[in-house]
PDB file of C-alpha atoms in Angstrom:
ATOM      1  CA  UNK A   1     -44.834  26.398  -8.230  1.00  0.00           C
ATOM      2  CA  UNK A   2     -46.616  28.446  -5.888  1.00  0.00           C
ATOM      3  CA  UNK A   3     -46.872  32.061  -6.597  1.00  0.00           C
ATOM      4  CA  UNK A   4     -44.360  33.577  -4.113  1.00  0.00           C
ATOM      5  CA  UNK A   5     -42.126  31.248  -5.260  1.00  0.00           C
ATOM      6  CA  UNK A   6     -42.563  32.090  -8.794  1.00  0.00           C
ATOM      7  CA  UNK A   7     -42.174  35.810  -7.899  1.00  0.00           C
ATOM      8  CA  UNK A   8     -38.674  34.542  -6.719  1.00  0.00           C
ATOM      9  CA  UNK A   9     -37.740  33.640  -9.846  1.00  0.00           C
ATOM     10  CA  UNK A  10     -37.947  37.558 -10.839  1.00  0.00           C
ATOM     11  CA  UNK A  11     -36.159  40.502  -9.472  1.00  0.00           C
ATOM     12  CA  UNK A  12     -36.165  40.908  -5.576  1.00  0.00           C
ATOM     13  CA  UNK A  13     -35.895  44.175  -4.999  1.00  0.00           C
ATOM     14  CA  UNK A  14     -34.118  45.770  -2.027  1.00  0.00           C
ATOM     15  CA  UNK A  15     -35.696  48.835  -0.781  1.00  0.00           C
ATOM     16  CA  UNK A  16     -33.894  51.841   0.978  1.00  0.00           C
ATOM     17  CA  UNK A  17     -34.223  53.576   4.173  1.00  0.00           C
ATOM     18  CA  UNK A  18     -34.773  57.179   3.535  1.00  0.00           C
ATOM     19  CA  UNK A  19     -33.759  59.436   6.211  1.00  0.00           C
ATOM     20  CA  UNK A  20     -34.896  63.032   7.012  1.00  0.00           C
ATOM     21  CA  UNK A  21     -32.524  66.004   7.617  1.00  0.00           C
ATOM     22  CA  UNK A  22     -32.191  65.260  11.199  1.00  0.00           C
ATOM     23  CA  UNK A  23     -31.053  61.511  10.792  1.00  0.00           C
ATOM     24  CA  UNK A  24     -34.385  60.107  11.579  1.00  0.00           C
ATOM     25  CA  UNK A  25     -36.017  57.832   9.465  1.00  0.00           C
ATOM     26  CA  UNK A  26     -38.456  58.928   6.564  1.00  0.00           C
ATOM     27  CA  UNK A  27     -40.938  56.178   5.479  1.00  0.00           C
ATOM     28  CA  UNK A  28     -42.939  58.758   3.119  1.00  0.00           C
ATOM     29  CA  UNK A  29     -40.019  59.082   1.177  1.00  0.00           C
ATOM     30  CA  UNK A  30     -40.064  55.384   0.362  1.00  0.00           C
ATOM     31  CA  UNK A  31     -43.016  55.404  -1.375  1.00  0.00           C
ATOM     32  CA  UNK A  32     -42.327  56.779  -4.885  1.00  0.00           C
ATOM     33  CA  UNK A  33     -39.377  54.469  -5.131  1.00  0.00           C
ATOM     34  CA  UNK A  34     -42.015  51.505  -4.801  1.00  0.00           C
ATOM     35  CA  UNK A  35     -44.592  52.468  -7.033  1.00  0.00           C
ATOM     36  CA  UNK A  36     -41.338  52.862  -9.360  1.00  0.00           C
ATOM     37  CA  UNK A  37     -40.121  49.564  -8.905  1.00  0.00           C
ATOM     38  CA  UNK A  38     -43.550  48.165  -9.053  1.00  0.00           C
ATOM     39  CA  UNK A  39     -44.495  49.961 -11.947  1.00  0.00           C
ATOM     40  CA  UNK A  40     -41.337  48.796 -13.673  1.00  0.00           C
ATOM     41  CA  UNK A  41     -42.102  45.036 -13.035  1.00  0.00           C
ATOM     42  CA  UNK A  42     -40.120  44.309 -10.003  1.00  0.00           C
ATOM     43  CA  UNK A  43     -41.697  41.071  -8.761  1.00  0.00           C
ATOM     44  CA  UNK A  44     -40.624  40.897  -4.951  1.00  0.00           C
ATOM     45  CA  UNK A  45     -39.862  43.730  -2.788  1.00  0.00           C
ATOM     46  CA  UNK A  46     -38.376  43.327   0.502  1.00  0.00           C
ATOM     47  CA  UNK A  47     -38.166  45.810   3.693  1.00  0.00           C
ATOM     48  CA  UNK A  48     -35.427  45.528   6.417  1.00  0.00           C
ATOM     49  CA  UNK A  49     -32.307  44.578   3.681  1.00  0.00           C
ATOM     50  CA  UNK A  50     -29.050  45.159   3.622  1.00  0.00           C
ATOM     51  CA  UNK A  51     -29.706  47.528   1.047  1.00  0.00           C
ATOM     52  CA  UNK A  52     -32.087  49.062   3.643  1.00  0.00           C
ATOM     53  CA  UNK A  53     -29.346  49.787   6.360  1.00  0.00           C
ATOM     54  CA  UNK A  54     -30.792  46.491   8.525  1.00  0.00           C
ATOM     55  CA  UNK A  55     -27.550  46.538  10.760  1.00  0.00           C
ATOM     56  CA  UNK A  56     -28.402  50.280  11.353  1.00  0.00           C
ATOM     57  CA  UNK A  57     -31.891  50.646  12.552  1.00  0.00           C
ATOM     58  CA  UNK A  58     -32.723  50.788  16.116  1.00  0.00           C
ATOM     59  CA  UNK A  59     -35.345  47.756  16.589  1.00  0.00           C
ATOM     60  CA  UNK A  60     -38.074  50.312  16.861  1.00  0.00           C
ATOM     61  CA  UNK A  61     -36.954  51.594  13.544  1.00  0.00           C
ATOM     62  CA  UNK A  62     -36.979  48.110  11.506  1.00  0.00           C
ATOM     63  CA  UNK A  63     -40.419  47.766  12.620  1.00  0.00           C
ATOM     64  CA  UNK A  64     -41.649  50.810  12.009  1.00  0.00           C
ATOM     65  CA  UNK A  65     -40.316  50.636   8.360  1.00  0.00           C
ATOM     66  CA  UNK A  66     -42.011  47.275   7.866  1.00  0.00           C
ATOM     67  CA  UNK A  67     -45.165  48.398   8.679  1.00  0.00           C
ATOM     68  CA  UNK A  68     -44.539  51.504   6.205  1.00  0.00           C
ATOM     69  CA  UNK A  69     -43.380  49.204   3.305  1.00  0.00           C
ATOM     70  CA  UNK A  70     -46.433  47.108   3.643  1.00  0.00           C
ATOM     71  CA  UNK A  71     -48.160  50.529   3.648  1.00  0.00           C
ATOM     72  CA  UNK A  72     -46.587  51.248   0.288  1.00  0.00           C
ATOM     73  CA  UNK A  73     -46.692  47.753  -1.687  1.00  0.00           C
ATOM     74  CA  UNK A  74     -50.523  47.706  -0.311  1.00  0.00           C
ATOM     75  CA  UNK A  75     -50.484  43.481  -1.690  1.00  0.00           C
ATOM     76  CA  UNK A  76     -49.325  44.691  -5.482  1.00  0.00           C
ATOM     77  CA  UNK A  77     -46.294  42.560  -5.590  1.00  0.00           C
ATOM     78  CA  UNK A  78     -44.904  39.965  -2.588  1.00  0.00           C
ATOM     79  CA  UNK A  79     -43.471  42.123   0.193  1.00  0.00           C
ATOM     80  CA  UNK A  80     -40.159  40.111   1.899  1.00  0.00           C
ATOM     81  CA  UNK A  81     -39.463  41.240   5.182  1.00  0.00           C
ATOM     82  CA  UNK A  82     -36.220  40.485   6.769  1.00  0.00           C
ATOM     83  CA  UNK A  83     -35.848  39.734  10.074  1.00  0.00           C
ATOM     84  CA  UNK A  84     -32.385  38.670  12.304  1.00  0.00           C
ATOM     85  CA  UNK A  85     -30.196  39.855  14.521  1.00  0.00           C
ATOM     86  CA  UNK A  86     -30.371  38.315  18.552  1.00  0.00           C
ATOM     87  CA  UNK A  87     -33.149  35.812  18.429  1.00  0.00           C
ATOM     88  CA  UNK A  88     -35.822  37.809  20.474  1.00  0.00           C
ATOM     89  CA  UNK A  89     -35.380  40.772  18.425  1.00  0.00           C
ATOM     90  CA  UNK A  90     -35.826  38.564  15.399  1.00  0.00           C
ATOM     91  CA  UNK A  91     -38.775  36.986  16.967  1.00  0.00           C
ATOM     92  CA  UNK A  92     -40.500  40.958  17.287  1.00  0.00           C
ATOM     93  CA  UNK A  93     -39.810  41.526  13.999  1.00  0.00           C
ATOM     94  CA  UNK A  94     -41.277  38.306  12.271  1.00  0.00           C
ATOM     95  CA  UNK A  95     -44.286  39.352  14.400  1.00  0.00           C
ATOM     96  CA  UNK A  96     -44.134  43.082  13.350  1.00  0.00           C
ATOM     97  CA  UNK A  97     -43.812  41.719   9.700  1.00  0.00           C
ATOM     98  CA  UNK A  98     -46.351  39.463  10.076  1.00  0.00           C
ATOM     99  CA  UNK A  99     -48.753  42.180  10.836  1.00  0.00           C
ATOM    100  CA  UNK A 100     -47.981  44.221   8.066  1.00  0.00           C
ATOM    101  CA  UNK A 101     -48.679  42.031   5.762  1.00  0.00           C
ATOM    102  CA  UNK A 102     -45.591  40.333   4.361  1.00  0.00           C
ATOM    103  CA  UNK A 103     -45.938  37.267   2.506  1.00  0.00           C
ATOM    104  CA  UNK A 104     -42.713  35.877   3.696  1.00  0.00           C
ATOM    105  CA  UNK A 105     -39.645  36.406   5.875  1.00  0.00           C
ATOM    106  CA  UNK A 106     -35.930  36.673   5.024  1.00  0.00           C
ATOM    107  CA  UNK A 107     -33.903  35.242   8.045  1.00  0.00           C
ATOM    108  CA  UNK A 108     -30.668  37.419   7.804  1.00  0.00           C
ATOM    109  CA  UNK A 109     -27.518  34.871   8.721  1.00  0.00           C
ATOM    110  CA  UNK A 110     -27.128  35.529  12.276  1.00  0.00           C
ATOM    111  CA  UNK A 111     -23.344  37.215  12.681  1.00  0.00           C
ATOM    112  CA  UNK A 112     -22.901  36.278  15.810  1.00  0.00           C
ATOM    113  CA  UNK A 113     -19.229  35.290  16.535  1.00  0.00           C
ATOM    114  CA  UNK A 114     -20.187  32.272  17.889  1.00  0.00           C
ATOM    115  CA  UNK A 115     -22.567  30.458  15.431  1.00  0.00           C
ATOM    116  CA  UNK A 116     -23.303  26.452  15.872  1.00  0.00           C
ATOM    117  CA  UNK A 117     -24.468  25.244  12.653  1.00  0.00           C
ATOM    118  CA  UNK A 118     -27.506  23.294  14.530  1.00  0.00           C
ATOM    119  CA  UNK A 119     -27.842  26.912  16.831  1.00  0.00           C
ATOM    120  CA  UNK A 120     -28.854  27.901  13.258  1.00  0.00           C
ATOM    121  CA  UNK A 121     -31.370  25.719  12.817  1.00  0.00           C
ATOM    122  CA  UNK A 122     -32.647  26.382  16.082  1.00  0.00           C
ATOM    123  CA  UNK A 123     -32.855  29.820  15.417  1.00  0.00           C
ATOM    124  CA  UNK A 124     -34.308  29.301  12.202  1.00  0.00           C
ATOM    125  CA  UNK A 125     -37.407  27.116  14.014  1.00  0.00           C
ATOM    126  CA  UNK A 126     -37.556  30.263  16.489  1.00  0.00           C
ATOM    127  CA  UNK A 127     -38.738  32.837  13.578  1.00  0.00           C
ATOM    128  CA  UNK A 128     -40.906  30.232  12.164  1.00  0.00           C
ATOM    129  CA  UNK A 129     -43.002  30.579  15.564  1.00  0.00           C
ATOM    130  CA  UNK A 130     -43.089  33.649  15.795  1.00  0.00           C
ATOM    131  CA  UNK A 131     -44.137  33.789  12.130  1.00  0.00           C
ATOM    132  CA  UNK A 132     -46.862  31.785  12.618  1.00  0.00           C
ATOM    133  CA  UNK A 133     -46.685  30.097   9.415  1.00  0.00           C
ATOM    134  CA  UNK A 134     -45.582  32.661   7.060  1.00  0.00           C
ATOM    135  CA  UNK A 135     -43.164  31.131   4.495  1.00  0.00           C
ATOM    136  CA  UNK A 136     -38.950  31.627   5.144  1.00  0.00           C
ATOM    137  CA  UNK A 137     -36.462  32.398   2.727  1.00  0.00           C
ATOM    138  CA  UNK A 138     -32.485  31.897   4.042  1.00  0.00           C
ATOM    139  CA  UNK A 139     -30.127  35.004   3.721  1.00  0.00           C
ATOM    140  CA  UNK A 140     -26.808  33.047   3.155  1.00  0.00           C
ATOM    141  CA  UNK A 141     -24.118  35.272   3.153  1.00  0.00           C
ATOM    142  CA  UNK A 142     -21.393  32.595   4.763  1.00  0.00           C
ATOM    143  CA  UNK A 143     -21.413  29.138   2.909  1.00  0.00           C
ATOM    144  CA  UNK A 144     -18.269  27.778   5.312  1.00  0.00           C
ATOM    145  CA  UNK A 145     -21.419  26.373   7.712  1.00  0.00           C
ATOM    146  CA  UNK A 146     -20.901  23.483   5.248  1.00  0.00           C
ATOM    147  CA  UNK A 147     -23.456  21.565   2.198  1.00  0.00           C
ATOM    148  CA  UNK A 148     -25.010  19.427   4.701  1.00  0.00           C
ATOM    149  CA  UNK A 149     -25.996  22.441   7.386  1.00  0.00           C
ATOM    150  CA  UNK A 150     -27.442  24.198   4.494  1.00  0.00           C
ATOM    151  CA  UNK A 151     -29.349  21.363   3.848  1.00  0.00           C
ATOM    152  CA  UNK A 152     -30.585  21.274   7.155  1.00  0.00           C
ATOM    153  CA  UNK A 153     -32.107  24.669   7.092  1.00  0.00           C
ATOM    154  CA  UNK A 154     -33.783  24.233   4.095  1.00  0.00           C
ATOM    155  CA  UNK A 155     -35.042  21.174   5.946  1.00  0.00           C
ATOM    156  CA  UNK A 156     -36.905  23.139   8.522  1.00  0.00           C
ATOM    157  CA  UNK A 157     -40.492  23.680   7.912  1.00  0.00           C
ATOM    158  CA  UNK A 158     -41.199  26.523   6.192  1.00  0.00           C
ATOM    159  CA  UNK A 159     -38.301  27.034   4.460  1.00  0.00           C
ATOM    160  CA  UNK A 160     -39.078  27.552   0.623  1.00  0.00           C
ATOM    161  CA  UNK A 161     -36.137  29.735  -0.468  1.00  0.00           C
ATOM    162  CA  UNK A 162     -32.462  30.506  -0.232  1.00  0.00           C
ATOM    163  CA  UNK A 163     -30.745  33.974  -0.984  1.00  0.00           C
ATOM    164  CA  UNK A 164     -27.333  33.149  -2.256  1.00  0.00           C
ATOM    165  CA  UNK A 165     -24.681  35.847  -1.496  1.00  0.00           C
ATOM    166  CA  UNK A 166     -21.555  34.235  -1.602  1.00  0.00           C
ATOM    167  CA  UNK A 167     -19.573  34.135  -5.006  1.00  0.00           C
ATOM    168  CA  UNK A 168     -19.169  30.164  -5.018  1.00  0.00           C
ATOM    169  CA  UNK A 169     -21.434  29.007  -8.246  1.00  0.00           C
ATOM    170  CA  UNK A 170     -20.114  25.680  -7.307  1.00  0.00           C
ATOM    171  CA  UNK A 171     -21.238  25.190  -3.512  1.00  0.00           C
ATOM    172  CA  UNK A 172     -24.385  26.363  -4.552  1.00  0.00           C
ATOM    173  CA  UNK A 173     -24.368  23.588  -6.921  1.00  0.00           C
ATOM    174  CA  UNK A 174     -23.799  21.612  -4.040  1.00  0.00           C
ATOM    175  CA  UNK A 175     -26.154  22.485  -1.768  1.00  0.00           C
ATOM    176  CA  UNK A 176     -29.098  22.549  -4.271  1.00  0.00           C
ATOM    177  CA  UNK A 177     -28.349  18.754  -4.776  1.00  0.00           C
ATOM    178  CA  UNK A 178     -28.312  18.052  -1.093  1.00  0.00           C
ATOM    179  CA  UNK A 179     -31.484  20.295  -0.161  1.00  0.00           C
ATOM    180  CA  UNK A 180     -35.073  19.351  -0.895  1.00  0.00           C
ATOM    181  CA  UNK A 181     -36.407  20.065  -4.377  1.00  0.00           C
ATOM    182  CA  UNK A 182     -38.687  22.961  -3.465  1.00  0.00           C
ATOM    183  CA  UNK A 183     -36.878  24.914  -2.766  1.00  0.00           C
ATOM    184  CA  UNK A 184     -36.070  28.654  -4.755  1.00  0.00           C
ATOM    185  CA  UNK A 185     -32.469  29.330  -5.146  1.00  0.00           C
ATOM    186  CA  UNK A 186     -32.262  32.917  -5.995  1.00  0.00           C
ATOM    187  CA  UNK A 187     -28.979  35.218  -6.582  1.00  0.00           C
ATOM    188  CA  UNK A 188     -27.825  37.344  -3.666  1.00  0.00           C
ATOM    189  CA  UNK A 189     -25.526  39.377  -5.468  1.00  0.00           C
ATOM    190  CA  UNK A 190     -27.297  41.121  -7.513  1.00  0.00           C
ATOM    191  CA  UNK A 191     -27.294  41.719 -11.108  1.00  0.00           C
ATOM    192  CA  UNK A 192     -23.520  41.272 -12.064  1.00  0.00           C
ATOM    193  CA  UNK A 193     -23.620  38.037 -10.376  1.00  0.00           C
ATOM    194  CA  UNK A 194     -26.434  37.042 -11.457  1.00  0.00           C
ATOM    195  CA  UNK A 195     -25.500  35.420 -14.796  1.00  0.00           C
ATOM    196  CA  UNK A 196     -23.180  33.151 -12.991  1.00  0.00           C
ATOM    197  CA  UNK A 197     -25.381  32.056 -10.390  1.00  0.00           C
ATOM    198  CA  UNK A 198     -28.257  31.298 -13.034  1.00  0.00           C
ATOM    199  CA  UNK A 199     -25.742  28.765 -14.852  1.00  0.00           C
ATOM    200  CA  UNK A 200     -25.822  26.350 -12.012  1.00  0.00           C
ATOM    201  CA  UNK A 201     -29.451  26.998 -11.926  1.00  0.00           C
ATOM    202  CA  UNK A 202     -30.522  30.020  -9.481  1.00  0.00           C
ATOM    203  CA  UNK A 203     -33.666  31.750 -10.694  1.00  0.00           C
ATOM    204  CA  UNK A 204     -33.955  35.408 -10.028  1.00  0.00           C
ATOM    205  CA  UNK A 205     -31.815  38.183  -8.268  1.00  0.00           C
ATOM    206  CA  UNK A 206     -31.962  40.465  -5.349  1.00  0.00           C
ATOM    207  CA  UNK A 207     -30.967  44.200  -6.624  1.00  0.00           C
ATOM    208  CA  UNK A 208     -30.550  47.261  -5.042  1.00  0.00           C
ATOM    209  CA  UNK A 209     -30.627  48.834  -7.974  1.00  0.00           C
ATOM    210  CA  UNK A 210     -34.489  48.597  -8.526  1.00  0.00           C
ATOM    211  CA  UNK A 211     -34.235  52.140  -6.189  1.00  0.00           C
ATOM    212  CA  UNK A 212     -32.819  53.787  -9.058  1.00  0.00           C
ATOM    213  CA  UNK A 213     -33.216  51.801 -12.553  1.00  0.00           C
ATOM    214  CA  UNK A 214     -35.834  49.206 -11.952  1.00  0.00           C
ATOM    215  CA  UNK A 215     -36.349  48.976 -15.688  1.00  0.00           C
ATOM    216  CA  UNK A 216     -32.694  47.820 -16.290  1.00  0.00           C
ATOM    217  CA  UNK A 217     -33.103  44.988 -13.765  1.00  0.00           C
ATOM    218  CA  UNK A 218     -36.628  43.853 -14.960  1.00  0.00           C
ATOM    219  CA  UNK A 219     -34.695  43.675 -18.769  1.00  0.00           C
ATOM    220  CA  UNK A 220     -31.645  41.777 -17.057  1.00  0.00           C
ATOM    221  CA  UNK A 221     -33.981  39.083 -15.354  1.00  0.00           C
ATOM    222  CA  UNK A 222     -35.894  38.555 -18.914  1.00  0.00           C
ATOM    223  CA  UNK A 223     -33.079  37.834 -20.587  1.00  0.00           C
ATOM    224  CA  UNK A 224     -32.086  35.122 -17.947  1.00  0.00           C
ATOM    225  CA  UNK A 225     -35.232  33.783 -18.249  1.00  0.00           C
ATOM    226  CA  UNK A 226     -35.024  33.285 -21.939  1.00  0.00           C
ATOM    227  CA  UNK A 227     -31.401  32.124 -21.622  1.00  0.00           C
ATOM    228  CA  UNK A 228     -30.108  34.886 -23.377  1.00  0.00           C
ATOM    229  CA  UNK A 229     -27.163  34.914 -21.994  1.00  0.00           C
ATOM    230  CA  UNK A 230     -25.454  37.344 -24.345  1.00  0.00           C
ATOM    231  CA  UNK A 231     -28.420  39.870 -23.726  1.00  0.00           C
ATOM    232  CA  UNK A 232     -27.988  39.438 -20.010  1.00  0.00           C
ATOM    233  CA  UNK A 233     -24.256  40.574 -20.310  1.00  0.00           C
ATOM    234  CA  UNK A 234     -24.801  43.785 -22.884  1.00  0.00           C
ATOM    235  CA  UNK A 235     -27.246  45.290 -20.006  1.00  0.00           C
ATOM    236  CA  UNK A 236     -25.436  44.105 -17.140  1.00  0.00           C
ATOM    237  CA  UNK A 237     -22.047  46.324 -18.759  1.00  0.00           C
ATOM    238  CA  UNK A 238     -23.522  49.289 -18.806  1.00  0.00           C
ATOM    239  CA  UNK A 239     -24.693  49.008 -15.513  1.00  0.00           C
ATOM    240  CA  UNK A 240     -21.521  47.246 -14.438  1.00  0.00           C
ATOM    241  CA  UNK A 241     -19.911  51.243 -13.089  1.00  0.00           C
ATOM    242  CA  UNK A 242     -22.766  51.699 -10.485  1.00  0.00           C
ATOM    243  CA  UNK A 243     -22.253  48.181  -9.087  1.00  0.00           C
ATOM    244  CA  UNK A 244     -18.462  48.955  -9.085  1.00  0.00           C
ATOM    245  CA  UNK A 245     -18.427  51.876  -7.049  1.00  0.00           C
ATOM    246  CA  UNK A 246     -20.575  49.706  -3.983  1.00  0.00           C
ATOM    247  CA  UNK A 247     -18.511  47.424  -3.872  1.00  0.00           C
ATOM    248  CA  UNK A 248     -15.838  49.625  -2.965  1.00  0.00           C
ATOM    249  CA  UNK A 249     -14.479  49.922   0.520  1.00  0.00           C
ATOM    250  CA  UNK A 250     -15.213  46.704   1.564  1.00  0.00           C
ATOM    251  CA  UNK A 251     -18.669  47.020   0.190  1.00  0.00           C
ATOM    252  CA  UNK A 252     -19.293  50.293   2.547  1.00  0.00           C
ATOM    253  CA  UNK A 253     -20.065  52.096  -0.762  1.00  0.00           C
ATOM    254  CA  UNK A 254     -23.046  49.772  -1.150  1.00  0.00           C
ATOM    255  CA  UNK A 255     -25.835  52.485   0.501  1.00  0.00           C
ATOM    256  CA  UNK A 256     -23.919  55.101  -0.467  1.00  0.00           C
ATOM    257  CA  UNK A 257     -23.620  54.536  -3.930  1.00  0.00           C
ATOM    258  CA  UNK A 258     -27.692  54.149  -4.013  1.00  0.00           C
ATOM    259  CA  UNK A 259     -28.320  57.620  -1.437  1.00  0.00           C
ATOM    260  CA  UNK A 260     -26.236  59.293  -3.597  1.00  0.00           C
ATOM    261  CA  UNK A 261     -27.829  58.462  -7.294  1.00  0.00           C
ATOM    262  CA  UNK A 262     -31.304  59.116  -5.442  1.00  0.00           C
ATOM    263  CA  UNK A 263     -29.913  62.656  -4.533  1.00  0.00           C
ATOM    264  CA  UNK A 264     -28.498  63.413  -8.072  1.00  0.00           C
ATOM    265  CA  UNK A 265     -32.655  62.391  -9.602  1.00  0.00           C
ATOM    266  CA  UNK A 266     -33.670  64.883  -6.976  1.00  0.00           C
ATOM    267  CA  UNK A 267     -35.203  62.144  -4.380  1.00  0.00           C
ATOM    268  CA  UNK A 268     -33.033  62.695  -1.632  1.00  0.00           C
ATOM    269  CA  UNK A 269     -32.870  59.835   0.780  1.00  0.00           C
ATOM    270  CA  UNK A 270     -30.756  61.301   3.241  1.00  0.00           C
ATOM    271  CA  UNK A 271     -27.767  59.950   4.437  1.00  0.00           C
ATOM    272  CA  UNK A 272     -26.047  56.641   4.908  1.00  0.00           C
ATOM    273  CA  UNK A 273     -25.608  55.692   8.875  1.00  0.00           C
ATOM    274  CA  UNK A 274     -22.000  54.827   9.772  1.00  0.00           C
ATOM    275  CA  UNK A 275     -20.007  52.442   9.212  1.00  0.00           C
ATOM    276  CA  UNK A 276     -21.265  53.107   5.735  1.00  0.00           C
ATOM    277  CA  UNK A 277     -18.602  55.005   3.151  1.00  0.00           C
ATOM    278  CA  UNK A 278     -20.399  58.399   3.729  1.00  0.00           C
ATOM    279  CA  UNK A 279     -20.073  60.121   1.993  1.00  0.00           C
ATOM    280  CA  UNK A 280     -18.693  59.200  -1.935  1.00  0.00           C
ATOM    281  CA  UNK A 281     -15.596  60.483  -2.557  1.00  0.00           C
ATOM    282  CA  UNK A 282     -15.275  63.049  -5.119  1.00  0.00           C
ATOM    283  CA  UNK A 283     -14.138  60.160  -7.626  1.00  0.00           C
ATOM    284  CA  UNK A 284     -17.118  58.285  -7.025  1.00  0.00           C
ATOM    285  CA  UNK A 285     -19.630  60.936  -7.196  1.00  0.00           C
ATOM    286  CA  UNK A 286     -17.744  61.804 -10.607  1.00  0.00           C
ATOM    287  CA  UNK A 287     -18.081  58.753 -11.680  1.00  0.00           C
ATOM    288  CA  UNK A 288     -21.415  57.480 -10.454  1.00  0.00           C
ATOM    289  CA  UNK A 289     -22.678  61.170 -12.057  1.00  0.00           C
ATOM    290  CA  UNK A 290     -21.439  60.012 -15.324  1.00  0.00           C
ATOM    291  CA  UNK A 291     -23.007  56.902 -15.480  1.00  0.00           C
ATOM    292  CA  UNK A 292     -26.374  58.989 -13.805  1.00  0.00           C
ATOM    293  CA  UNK A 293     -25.959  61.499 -17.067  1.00  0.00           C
ATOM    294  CA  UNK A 294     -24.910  58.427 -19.630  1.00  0.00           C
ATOM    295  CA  UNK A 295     -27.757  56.570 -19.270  1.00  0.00           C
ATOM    296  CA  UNK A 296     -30.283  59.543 -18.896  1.00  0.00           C
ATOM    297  CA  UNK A 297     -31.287  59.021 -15.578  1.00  0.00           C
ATOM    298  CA  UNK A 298     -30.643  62.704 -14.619  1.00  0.00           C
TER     299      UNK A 298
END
């Protein structure tokens, strides 16, 4: 097992975008949330996420935000940077990421309306040009593509990982019998998930949560590795609240729900772009406070 790939079997953490007052985007203020995480154990961190408002950076912006993550993780843990959208953008940014160090690249599933399986895989050998050889991990966030397309991407040279996010234990059962053996199946649902995923033999979980609690993730994934299932659960409940409230509103409460817990700990992120849930409701800032205040985090 290679050591990126062991770090894969850890937590993957998902690192914000801070913005300043003025809506523009703050890469200083990323940087005690990473020597947090990394401090805490988080084994992977990864730039240009969902978690990191991807869908709502300017190109410019994703780049620039690579090259300040690198900055900040400065080679103490592997730094994931995701790439995707239209293919030449993706292309810029697997260069971008390239340059700033990351020691892999996670291809976001292109949402283009009109997605050929085998356009996929094109795509797919696109970044890995452009990446000049740095290892790919899959973002798979739609599993209707089919078993045998997701075999074909991990197929593709390069490939050496796959980012579940699609609450169907059993397809991913599937597809890790029909794809080549090395690759790392990791959880892309984060920690509630997580236990689930592991049974039909993920390793590791992304978590957005590393922004605010890194040391509850970090105990979550030990207990997985140990099979300590019961363990898992116990920390996973009283975390369970936070997860809740972002996965309200269609999951537009995802971002929010972090922002807002990073404002209440006094590291104000700034806001959440639209068509994010900003901002919480008044019953989900009472509620997200109370869990805050619970488990002393403020």
């Amino acid at each position: 097992m290679t050591a990126l790939a062991k770090a894969l079997t850890g937590v993957s953490g998902i690192l914000v975008t801070p913005f300043d007052a003025a809506g523009e985007i703050a890469p200083d203020l990323q940087k005690p949330l990473v020597d947090r995480a990394i401090a805490a154990g988080v084994h992977v961190l990864t730039a240009n996420g969902n978690t990191g408002e991807f869908y709502g950076l300017t190109l410019d912006e994703a780049c620039a935000m690579v090259v300040a993550s690198g900055a900040h993780v400065a080679g103490r843990v592997p730094l994931v940077a995701g790439v995707g959208r239209g293919v030449r953008d993706a292309q810029t940014l697997a260069e971008a990421s390239r340059r700033a160090g990351a020691a892999a690249l996670m291809i976001h599933q292109p949402p283009d309306p009109f997605v050929a399986p085998r356009g996929v895989t094109a795509y797919v050998e696109a970044v890995r040009e452009a990446g000049q050889g740095l290892p790919l991990i899959l973002y798979l966030r739609n599993d209707a593509i089919g078993t045998d397309a997701i075999a074909a991407l991990c197929r593709v040279e390069g490939v050496v990982g796959v980012k579940w996010a699609t609450p169907n234990p059993m397809r991913l059962k599937d597809a890790m019998a029909a794809a080549p053996d090395h690759i790392t199946w990791t959880g892309g649902l984060a920690e509630v998930w997580a236990p689930t995923l592991y049974a039909v033999g993920a390793r590791g979980f992304t978590s957005g949560l590393i922004n605010v609690w890194p040391d509850r993730s970090v105990a979550i994934n030990t207990a997985l590795e140990a099979g300590d299932y019961t363990q898992a659960r116990a920390l996973i409940a009283d975390m369970q609240v936070f997860e809740d409230i972002r996965a309200e509103e269609q999951g537009g409460a995802n971002v929010p729900g972090v922002k807002a817990a990073l404002a209440l700990m006094g590291e104000d992120c700034g806001v959440a772009r639209p068509p994010a849930a900003w901002p919480l409701t008044d019953d989900q800032m009472t509620r997200l406070r109370a869990f805050m205040t619970r488990n002393g985090l403020i």
